[in-house]
mmCIF file of C-alpha atoms in Angstrom:
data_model
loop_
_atom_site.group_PDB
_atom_site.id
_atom_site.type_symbol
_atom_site.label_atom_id
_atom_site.label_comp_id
_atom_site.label_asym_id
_atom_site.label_seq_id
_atom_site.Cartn_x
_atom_site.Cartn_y
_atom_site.Cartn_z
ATOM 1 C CA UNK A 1 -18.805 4.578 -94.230
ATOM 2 C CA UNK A 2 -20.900 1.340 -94.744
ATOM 3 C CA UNK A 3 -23.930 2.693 -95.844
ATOM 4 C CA UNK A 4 -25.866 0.242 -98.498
ATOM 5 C CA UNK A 5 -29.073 1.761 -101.002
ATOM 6 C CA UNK A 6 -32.161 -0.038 -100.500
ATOM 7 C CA UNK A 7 -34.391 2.125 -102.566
ATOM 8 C CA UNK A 8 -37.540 3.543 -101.346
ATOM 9 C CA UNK A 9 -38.837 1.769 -98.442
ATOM 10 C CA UNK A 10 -41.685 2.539 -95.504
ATOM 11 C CA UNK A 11 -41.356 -0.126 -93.176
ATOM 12 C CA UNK A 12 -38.197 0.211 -91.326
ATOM 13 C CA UNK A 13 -39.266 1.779 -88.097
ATOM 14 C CA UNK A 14 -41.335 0.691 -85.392
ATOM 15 C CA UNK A 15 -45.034 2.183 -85.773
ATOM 16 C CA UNK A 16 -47.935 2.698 -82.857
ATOM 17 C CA UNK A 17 -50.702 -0.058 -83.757
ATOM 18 C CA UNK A 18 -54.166 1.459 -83.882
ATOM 19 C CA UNK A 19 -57.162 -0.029 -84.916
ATOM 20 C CA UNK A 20 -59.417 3.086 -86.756
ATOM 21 C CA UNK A 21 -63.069 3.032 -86.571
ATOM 22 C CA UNK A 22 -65.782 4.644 -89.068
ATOM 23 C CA UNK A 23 -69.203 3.543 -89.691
ATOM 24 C CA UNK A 24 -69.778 1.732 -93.362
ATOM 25 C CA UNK A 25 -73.656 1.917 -94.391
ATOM 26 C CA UNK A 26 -74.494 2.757 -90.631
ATOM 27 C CA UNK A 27 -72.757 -0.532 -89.402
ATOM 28 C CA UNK A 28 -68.863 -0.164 -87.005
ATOM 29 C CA UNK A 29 -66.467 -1.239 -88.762
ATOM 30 C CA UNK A 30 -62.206 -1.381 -87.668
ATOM 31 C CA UNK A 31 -59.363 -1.550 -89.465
ATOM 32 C CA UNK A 32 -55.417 -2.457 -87.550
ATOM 33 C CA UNK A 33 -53.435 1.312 -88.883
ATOM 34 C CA UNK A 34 -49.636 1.281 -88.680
ATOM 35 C CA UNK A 35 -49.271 4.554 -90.712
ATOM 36 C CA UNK A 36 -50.865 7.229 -88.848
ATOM 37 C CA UNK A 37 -49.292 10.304 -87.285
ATOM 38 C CA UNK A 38 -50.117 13.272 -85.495
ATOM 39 C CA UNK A 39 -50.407 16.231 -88.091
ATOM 40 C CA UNK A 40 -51.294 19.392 -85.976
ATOM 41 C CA UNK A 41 -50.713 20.616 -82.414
ATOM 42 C CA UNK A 42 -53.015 23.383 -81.999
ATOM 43 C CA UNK A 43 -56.194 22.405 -83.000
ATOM 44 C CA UNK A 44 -54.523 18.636 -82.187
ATOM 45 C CA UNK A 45 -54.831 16.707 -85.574
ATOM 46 C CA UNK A 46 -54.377 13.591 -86.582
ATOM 47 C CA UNK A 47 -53.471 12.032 -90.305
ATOM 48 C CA UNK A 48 -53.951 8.405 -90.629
ATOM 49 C CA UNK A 49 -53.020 6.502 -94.219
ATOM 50 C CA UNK A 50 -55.370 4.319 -95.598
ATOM 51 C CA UNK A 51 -55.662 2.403 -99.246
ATOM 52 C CA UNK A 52 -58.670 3.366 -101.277
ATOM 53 C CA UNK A 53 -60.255 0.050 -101.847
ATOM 54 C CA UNK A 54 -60.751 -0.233 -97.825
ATOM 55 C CA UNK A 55 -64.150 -0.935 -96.536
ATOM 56 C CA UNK A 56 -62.899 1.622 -93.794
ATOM 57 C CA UNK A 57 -61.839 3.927 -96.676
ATOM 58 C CA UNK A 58 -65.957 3.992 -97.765
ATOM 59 C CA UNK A 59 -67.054 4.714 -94.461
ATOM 60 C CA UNK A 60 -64.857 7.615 -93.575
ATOM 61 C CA UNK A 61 -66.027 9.267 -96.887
ATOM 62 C CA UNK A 62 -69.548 8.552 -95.961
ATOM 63 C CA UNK A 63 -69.517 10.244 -92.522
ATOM 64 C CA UNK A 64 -66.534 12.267 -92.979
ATOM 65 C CA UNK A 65 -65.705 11.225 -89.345
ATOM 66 C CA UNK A 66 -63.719 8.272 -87.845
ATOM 67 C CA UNK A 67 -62.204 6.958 -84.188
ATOM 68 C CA UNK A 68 -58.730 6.284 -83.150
ATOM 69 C CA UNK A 69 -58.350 3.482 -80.509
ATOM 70 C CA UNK A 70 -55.339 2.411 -79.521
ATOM 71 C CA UNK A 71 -55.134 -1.076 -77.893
ATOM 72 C CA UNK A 72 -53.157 -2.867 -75.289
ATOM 73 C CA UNK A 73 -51.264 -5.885 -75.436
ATOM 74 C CA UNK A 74 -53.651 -8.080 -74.409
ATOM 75 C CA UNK A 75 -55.869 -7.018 -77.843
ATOM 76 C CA UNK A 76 -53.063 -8.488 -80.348
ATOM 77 C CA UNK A 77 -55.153 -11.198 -81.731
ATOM 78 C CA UNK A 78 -58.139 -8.658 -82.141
ATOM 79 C CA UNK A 79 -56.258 -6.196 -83.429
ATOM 80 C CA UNK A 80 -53.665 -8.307 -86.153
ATOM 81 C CA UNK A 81 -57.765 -10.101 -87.402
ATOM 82 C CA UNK A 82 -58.625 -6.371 -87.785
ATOM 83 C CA UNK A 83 -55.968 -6.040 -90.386
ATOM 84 C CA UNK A 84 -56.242 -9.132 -92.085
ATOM 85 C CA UNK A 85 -59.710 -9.431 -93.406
ATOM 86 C CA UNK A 86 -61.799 -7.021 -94.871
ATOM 87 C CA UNK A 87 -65.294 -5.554 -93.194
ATOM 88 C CA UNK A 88 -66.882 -6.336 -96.375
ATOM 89 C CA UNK A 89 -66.688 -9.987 -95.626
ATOM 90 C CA UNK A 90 -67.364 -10.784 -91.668
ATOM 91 C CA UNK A 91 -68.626 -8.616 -88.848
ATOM 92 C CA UNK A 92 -65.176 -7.779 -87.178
ATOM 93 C CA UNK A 93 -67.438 -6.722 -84.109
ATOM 94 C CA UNK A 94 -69.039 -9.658 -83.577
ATOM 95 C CA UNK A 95 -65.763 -11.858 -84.368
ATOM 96 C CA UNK A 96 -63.733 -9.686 -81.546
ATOM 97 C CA UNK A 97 -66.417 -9.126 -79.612
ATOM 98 C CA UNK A 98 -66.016 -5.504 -79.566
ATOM 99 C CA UNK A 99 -68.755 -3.315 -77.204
ATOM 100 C CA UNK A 100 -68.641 -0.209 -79.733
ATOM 101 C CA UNK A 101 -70.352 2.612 -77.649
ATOM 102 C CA UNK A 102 -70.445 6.854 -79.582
ATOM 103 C CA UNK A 103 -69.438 9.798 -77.995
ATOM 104 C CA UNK A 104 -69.534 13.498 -78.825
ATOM 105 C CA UNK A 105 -69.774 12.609 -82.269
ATOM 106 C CA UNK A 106 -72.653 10.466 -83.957
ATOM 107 C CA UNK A 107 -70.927 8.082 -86.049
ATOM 108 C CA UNK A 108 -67.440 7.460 -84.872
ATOM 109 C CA UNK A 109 -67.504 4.519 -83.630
ATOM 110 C CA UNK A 110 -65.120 3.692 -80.710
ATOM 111 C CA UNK A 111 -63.633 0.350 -78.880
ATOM 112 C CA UNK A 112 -64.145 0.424 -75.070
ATOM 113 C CA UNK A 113 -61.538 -2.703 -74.586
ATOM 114 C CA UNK A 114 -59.209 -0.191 -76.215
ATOM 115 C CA UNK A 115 -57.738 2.042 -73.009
ATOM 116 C CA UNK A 116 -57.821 5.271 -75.787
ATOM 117 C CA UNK A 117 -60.573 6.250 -77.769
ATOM 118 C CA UNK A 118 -59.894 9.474 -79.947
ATOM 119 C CA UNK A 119 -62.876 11.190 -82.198
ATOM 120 C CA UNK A 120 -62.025 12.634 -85.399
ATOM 121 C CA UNK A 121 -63.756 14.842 -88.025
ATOM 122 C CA UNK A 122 -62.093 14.451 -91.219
ATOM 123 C CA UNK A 123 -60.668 18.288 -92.296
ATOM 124 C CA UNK A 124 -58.525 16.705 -95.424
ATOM 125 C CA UNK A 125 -58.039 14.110 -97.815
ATOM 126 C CA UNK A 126 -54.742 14.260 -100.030
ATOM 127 C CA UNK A 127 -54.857 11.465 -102.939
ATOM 128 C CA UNK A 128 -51.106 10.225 -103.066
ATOM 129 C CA UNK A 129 -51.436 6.894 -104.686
ATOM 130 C CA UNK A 130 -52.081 4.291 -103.325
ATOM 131 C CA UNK A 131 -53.396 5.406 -99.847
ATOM 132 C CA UNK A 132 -55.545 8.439 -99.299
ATOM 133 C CA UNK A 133 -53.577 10.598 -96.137
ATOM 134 C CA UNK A 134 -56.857 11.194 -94.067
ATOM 135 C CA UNK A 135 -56.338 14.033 -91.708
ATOM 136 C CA UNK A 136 -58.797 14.247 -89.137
ATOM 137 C CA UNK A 137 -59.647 16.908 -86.282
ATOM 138 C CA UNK A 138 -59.340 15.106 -82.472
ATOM 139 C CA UNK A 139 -62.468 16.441 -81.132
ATOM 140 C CA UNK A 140 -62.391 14.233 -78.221
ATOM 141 C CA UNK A 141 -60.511 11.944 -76.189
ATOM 142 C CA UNK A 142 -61.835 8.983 -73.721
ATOM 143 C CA UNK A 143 -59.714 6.671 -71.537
ATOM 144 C CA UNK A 144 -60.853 4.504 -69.484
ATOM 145 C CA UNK A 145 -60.095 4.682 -65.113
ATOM 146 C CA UNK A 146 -58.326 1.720 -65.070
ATOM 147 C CA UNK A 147 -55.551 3.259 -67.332
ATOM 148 C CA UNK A 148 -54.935 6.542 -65.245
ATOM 149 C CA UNK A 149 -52.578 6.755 -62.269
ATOM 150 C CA UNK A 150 -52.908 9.676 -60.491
ATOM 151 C CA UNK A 151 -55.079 10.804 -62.986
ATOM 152 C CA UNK A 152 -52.733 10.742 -65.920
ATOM 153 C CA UNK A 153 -52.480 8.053 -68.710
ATOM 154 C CA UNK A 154 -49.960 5.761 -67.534
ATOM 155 C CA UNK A 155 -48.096 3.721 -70.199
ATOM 156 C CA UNK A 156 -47.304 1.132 -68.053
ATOM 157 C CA UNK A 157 -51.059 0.249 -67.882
ATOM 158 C CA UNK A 158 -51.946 1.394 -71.408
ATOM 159 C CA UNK A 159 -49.372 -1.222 -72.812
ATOM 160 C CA UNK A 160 -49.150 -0.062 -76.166
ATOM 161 C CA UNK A 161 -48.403 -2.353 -79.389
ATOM 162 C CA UNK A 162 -45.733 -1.021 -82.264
ATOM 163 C CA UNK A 163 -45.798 -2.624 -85.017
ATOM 164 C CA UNK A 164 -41.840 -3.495 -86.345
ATOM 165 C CA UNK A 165 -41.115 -5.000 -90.070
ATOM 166 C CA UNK A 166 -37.379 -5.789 -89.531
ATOM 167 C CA UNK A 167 -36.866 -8.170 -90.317
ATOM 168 C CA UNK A 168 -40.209 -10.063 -89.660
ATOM 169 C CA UNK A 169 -43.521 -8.283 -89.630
ATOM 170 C CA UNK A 170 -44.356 -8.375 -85.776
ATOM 171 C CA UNK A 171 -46.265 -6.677 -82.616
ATOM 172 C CA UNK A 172 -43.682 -5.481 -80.183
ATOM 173 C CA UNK A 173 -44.227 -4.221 -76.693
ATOM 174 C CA UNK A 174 -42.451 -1.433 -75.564
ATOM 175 C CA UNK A 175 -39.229 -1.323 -73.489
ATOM 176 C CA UNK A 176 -37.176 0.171 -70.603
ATOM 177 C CA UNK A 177 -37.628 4.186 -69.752
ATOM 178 C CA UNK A 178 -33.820 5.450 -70.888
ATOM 179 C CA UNK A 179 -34.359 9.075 -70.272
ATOM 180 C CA UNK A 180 -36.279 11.880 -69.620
ATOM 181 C CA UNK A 181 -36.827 14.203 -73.046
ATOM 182 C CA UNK A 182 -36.280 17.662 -73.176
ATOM 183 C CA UNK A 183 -33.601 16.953 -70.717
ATOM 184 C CA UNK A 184 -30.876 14.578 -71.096
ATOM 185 C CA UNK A 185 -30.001 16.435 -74.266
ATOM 186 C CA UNK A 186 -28.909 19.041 -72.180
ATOM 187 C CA UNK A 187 -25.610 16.966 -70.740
ATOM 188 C CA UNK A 188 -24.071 17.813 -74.426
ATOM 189 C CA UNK A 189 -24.553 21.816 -73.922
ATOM 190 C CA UNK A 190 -21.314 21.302 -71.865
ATOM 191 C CA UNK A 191 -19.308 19.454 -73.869
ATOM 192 C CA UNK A 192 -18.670 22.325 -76.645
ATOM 193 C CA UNK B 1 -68.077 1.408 -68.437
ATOM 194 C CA UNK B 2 -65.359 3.242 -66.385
ATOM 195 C CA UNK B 3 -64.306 5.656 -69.569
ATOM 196 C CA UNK B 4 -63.445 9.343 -68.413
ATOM 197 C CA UNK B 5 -62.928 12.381 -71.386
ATOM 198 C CA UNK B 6 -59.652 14.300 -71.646
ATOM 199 C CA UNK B 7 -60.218 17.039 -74.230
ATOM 200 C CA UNK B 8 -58.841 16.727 -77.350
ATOM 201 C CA UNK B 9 -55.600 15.153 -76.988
ATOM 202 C CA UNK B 10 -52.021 14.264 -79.546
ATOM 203 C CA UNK B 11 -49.480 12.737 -77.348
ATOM 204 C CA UNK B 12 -50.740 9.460 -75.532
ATOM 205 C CA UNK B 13 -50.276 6.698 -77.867
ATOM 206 C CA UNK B 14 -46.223 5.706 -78.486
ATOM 207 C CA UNK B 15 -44.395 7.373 -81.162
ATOM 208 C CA UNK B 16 -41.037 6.689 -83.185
ATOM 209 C CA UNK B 17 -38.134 9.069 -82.784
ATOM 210 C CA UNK B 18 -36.574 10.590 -85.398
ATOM 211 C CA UNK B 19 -34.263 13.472 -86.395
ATOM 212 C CA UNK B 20 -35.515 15.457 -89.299
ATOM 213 C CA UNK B 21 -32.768 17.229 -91.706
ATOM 214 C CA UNK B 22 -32.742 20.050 -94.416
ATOM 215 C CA UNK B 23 -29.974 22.783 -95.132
ATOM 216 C CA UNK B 24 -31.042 25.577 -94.133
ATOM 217 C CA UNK B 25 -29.512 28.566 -95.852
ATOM 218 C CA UNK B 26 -27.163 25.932 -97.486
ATOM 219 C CA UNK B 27 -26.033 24.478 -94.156
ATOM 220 C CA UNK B 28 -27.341 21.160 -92.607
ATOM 221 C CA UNK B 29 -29.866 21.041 -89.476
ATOM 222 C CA UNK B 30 -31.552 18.509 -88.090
ATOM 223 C CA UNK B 31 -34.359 18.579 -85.425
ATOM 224 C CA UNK B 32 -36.194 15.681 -83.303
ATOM 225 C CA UNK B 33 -39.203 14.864 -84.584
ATOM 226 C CA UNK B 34 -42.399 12.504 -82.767
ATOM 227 C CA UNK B 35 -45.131 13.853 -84.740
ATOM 228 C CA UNK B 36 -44.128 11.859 -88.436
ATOM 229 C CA UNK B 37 -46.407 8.562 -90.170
ATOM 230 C CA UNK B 38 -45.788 6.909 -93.458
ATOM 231 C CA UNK B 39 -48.367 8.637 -95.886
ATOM 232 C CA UNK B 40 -48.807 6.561 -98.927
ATOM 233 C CA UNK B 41 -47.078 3.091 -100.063
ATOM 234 C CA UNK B 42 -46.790 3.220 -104.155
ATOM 235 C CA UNK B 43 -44.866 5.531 -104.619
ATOM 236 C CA UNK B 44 -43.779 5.630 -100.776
ATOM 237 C CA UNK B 45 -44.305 8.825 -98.675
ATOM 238 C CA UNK B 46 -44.051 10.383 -94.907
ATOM 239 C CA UNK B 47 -45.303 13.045 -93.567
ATOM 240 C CA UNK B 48 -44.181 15.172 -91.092
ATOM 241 C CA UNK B 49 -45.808 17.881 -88.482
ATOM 242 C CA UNK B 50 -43.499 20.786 -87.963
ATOM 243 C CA UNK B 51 -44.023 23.614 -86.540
ATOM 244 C CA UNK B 52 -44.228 27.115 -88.669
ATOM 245 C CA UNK B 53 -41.444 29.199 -86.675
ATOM 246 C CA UNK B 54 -38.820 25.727 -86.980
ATOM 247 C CA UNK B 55 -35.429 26.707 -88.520
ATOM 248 C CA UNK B 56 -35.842 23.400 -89.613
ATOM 249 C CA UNK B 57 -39.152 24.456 -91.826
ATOM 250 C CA UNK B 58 -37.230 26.994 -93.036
ATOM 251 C CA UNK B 59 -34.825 25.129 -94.791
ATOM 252 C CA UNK B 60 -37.048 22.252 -96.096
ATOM 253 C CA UNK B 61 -39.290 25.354 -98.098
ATOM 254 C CA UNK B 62 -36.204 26.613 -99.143
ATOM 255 C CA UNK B 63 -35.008 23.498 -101.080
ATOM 256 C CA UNK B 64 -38.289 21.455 -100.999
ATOM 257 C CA UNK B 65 -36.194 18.572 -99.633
ATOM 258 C CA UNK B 66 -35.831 16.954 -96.054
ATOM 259 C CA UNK B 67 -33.964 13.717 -94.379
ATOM 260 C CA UNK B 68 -35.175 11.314 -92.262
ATOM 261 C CA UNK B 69 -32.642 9.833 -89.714
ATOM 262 C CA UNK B 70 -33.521 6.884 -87.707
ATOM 263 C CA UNK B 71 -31.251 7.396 -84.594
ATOM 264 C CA UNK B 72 -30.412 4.191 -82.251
ATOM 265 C CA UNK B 73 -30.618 4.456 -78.338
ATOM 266 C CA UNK B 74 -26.871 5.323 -78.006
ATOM 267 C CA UNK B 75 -27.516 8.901 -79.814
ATOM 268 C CA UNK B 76 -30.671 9.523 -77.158
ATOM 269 C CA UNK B 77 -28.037 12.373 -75.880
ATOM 270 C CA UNK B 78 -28.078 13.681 -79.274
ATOM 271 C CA UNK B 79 -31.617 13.361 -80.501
ATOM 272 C CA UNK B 80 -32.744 15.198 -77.780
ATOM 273 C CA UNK B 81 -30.249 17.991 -77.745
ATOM 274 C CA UNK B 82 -31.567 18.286 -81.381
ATOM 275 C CA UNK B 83 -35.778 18.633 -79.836
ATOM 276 C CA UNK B 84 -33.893 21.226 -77.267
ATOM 277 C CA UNK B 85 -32.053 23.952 -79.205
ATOM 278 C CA UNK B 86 -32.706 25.671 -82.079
ATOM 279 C CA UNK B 87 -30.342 25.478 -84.972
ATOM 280 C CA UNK B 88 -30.780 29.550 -85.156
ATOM 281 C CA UNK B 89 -28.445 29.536 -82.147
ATOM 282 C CA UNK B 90 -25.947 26.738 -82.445
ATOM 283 C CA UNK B 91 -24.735 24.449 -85.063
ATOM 284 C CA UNK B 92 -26.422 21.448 -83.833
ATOM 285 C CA UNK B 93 -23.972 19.502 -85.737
ATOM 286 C CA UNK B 94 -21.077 20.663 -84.393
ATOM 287 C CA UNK B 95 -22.278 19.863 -81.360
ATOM 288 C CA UNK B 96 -23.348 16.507 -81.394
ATOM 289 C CA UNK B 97 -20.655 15.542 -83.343
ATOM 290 C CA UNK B 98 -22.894 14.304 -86.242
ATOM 291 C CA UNK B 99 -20.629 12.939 -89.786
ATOM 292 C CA UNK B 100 -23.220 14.690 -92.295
ATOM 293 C CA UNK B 101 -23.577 12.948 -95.935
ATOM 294 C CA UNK B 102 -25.689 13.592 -99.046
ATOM 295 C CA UNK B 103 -27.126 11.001 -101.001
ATOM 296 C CA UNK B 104 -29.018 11.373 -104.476
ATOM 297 C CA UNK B 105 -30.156 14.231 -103.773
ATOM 298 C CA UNK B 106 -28.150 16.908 -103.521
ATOM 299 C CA UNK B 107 -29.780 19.449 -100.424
ATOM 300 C CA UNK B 108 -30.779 16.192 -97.896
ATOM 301 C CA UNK B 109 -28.341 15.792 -95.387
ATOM 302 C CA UNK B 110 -28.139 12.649 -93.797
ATOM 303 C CA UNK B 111 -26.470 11.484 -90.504
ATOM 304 C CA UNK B 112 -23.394 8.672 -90.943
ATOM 305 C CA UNK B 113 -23.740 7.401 -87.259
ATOM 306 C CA UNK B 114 -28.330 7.373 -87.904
ATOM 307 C CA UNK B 115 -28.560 3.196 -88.532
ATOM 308 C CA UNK B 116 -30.991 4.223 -91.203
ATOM 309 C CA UNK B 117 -31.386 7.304 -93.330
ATOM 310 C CA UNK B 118 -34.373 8.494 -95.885
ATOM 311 C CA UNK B 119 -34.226 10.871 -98.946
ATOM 312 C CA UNK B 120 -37.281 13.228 -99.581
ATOM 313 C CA UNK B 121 -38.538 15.728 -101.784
ATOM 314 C CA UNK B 122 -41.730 17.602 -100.775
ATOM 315 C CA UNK B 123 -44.940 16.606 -102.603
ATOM 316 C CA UNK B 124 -47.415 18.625 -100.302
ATOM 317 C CA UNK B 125 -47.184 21.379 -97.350
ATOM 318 C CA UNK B 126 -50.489 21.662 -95.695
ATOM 319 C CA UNK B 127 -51.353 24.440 -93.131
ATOM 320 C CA UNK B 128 -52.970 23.359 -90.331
ATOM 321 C CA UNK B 129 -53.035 25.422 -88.161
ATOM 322 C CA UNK B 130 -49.904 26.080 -85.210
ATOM 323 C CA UNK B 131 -48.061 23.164 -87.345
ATOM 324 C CA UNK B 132 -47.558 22.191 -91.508
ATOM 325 C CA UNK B 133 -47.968 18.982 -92.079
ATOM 326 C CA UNK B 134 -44.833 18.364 -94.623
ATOM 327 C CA UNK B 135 -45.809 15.263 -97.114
ATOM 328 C CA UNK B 136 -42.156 13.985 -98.955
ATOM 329 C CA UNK B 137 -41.710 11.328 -100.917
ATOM 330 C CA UNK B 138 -38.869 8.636 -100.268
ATOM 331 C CA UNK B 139 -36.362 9.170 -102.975
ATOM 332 C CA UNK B 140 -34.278 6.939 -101.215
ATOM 333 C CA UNK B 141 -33.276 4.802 -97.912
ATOM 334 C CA UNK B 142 -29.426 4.509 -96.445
ATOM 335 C CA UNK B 143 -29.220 2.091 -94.221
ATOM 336 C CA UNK B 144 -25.700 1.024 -92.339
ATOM 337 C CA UNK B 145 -24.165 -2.293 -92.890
ATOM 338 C CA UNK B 146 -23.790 -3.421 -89.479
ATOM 339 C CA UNK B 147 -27.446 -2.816 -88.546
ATOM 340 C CA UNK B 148 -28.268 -5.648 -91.144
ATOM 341 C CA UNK B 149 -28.325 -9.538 -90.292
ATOM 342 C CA UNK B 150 -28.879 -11.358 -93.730
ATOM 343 C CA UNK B 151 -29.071 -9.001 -95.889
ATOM 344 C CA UNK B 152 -32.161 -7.549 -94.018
ATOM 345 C CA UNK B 153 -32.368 -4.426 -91.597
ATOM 346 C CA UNK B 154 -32.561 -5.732 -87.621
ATOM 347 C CA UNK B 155 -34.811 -4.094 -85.326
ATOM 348 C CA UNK B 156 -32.409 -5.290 -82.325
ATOM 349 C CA UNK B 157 -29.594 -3.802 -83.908
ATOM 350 C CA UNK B 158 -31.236 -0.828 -84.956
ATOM 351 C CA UNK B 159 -32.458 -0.286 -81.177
ATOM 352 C CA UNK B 160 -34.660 2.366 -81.979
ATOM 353 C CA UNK B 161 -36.313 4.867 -79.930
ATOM 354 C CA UNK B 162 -39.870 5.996 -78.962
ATOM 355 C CA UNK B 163 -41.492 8.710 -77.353
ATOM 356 C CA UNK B 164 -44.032 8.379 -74.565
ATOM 357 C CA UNK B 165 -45.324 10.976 -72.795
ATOM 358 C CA UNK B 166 -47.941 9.183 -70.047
ATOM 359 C CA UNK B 167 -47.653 10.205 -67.287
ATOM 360 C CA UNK B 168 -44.065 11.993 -68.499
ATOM 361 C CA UNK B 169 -42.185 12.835 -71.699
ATOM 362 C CA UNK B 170 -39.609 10.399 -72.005
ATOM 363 C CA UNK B 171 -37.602 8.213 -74.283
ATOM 364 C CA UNK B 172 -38.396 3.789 -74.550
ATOM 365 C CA UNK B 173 -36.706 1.389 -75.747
ATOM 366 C CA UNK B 174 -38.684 -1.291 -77.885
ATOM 367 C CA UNK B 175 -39.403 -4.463 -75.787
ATOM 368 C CA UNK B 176 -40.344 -7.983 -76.788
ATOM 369 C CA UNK B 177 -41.814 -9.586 -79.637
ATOM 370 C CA UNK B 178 -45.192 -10.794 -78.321
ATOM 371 C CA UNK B 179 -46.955 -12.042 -81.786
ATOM 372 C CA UNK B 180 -46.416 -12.178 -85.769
ATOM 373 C CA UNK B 181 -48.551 -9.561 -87.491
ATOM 374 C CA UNK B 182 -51.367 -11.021 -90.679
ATOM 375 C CA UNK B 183 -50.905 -14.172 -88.172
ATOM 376 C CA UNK B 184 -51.822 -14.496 -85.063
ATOM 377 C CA UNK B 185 -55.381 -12.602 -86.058
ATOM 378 C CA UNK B 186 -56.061 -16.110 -87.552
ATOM 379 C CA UNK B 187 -56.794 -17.971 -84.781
ATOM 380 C CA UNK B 188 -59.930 -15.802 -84.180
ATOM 381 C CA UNK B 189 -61.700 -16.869 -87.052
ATOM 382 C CA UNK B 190 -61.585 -20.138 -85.441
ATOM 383 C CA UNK B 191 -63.972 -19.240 -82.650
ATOM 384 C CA UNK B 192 -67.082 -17.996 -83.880
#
C-alpha cells in the first residue's frame, strides 16, 4: 500500500462554486461559497459554511434568510471578485453589475445572470470554529428559460463552476457524461 | 427577465462523489454519498446528509465514527453499486472487491484502491427531517502515492467524480481549468 498521512485537510475534492446572497443593513450583498452541501431531502435543505467575521455572515443573522445562486462559466471573474474582497469595503453589485431582483421571500437577495437562484430560511446555526454551518430551508427555486431543455435544467447550458485546490486553487468546468447512476453499478451484481 | 420557479429543489447544481464508510455491527460498509460539504476549517469538518433508515447510519451512531473515500472514475462501477444496494443484503465489499484499511482510528474503514481517504469522528447529528445531517471532524487524510505530483495531491490523477442530475442522474468527469481562483476576480476592480 502507498498510502502517505497528510493530516487534516478540506480541500482535496472538487466543490460546486456558489456565490450566497443575504442582505447586510438592507443593502445585497454576495459572497463566492465552496463549502456548502445539501443537508435534507424532505423538506430539501441546504447547509452552507461560512467564517464569522463575513460581512455575509452579519446579514444572514440579521434576516435569518439568504439565496443560493449558482453561476455559469461565463460568471468566473464575477464570481472569484465575490470571494476576494469583502462587502464591507466596495459594492460587489455595482462592481459585477449584478441585477439583484426578490422572490417569495423579502430579503434574499438573488442573481438573475446566475441560471439558479435558490431561497433559503435559515432553520440552524452550529458554531464549529471557525465557520458557522448555516443550514437553511430551500423555499424556492428560479431558473431562468434559457437554461431548460425540454423543460428540465440542462447542465450543458447551466455550465457549472467546481472549484479544485490540487494542486493549484482553480475554477474547473465540468467534463464528459461516463455513466448513468443508479445503473451502471448494476454490471457488478453479476460478477459475484 | 425569462426566470421560471421549480419548487423547492436539492439536486441541480454539481456535486462531488464520494463513498461514505463506518462498521456497522463491527463490519465495514460503505455507501455513495452526493449530499456532503466541508463544514468548518480550524479544526476541519464535513458534513454529511444521510438518510435515517441507511445501514450506513447505523453503523456511524454505533461507533460515532465514519470514512470518507474519494473514489477516481475507474471505480464509477463500484461507487454506484455502493448508492444501489444496501449493505443489509450484501457485503458490498466483497463485491466490489474493495482492500479495506484502518487508520488512527480504530472503527473508520477506509478503501486502499479510494486515491484519497478521510478519518472522522462525529461532533454533531442533526435531525432534519427524512435525512441527519452527520457533522465529523477530520482526524485524518490518506492519500495514495501515485495520485501525488510533487509532493502535492493532483486533481488529474485523482480524476474524480461528480454527480449531475439535469436533465438525468449521471456521473461527470471534471473538465478544464478555465481560471485561477483569489485571481482572476482582480481584473474587475479594474473597471469601475
Amino acid at each position: 500500500m502507498d498510502k502517505i498521512l497528510m493530516g487534516p485537510q478540506t480541500l482535496i475534492y472538487p466543490m460546486p462554486v456558489l456565490l450566497v446572497g443575504a442582505n447586510v443593513d438592507d443593502k445585497p450583498n454576495f459572497m463566492a461559497v465552496a463549502w456548502s452541501g445539501i443537508a435534507n431531502g424532505e423538506p430539501p435543505m441546504i447547509s452552507v459554511a461560512i467564517r464569522h467575521n463575513r460581512y455575509t455572515h452579519r446579514g444572514i443573522r440579521q434576516n435569518l434568510t439568504f439565496s443560493v445562486n449558482v453561476p455559469s462559466t461565463d460568471m468566473v471573474r464575477e464570481t472569484d471578485y465575490c470571494g476576494i474582497i469583502s462587502g464591507s469595503k466596495v459594492n460587489k453589485v455595482e462592481v459585477c453589475q449584478f441585477k439583484v431582483f426578490y422572490g417569495i421571500l423579502d430579503n434574499a437577495p438573488l442573481i438573475e445572470q446566475c441560471p439558479i437562484n435558490l431561497e433559503c430560511k435559515v432553520v440552524h446555526i452550529l458554531d464549529l470554529g471557525s465557520h458557522s454551518l448555516i443550514v437553511g430551508r430551500i423555499e424556492e427555486t428560479h431558473i431562468s428559460e434559457s437554461y431548460l431543455t425540454d423543460g428540465k435544467p440542462d447542465v450543458n447550458k447551466i455550465k457549472p463552476l467546481t472549484y479544485t485546490t490540487a494542486p493549484a486553487s482553480q475554477y474547473q468546468t465540468l467534463g464528459e457524461v461516463i455513466a448513468k447512476a443508479f445503473n451502471i453499478g448494476k454490471e457488478l451484481k453479476l460478477i459475484p
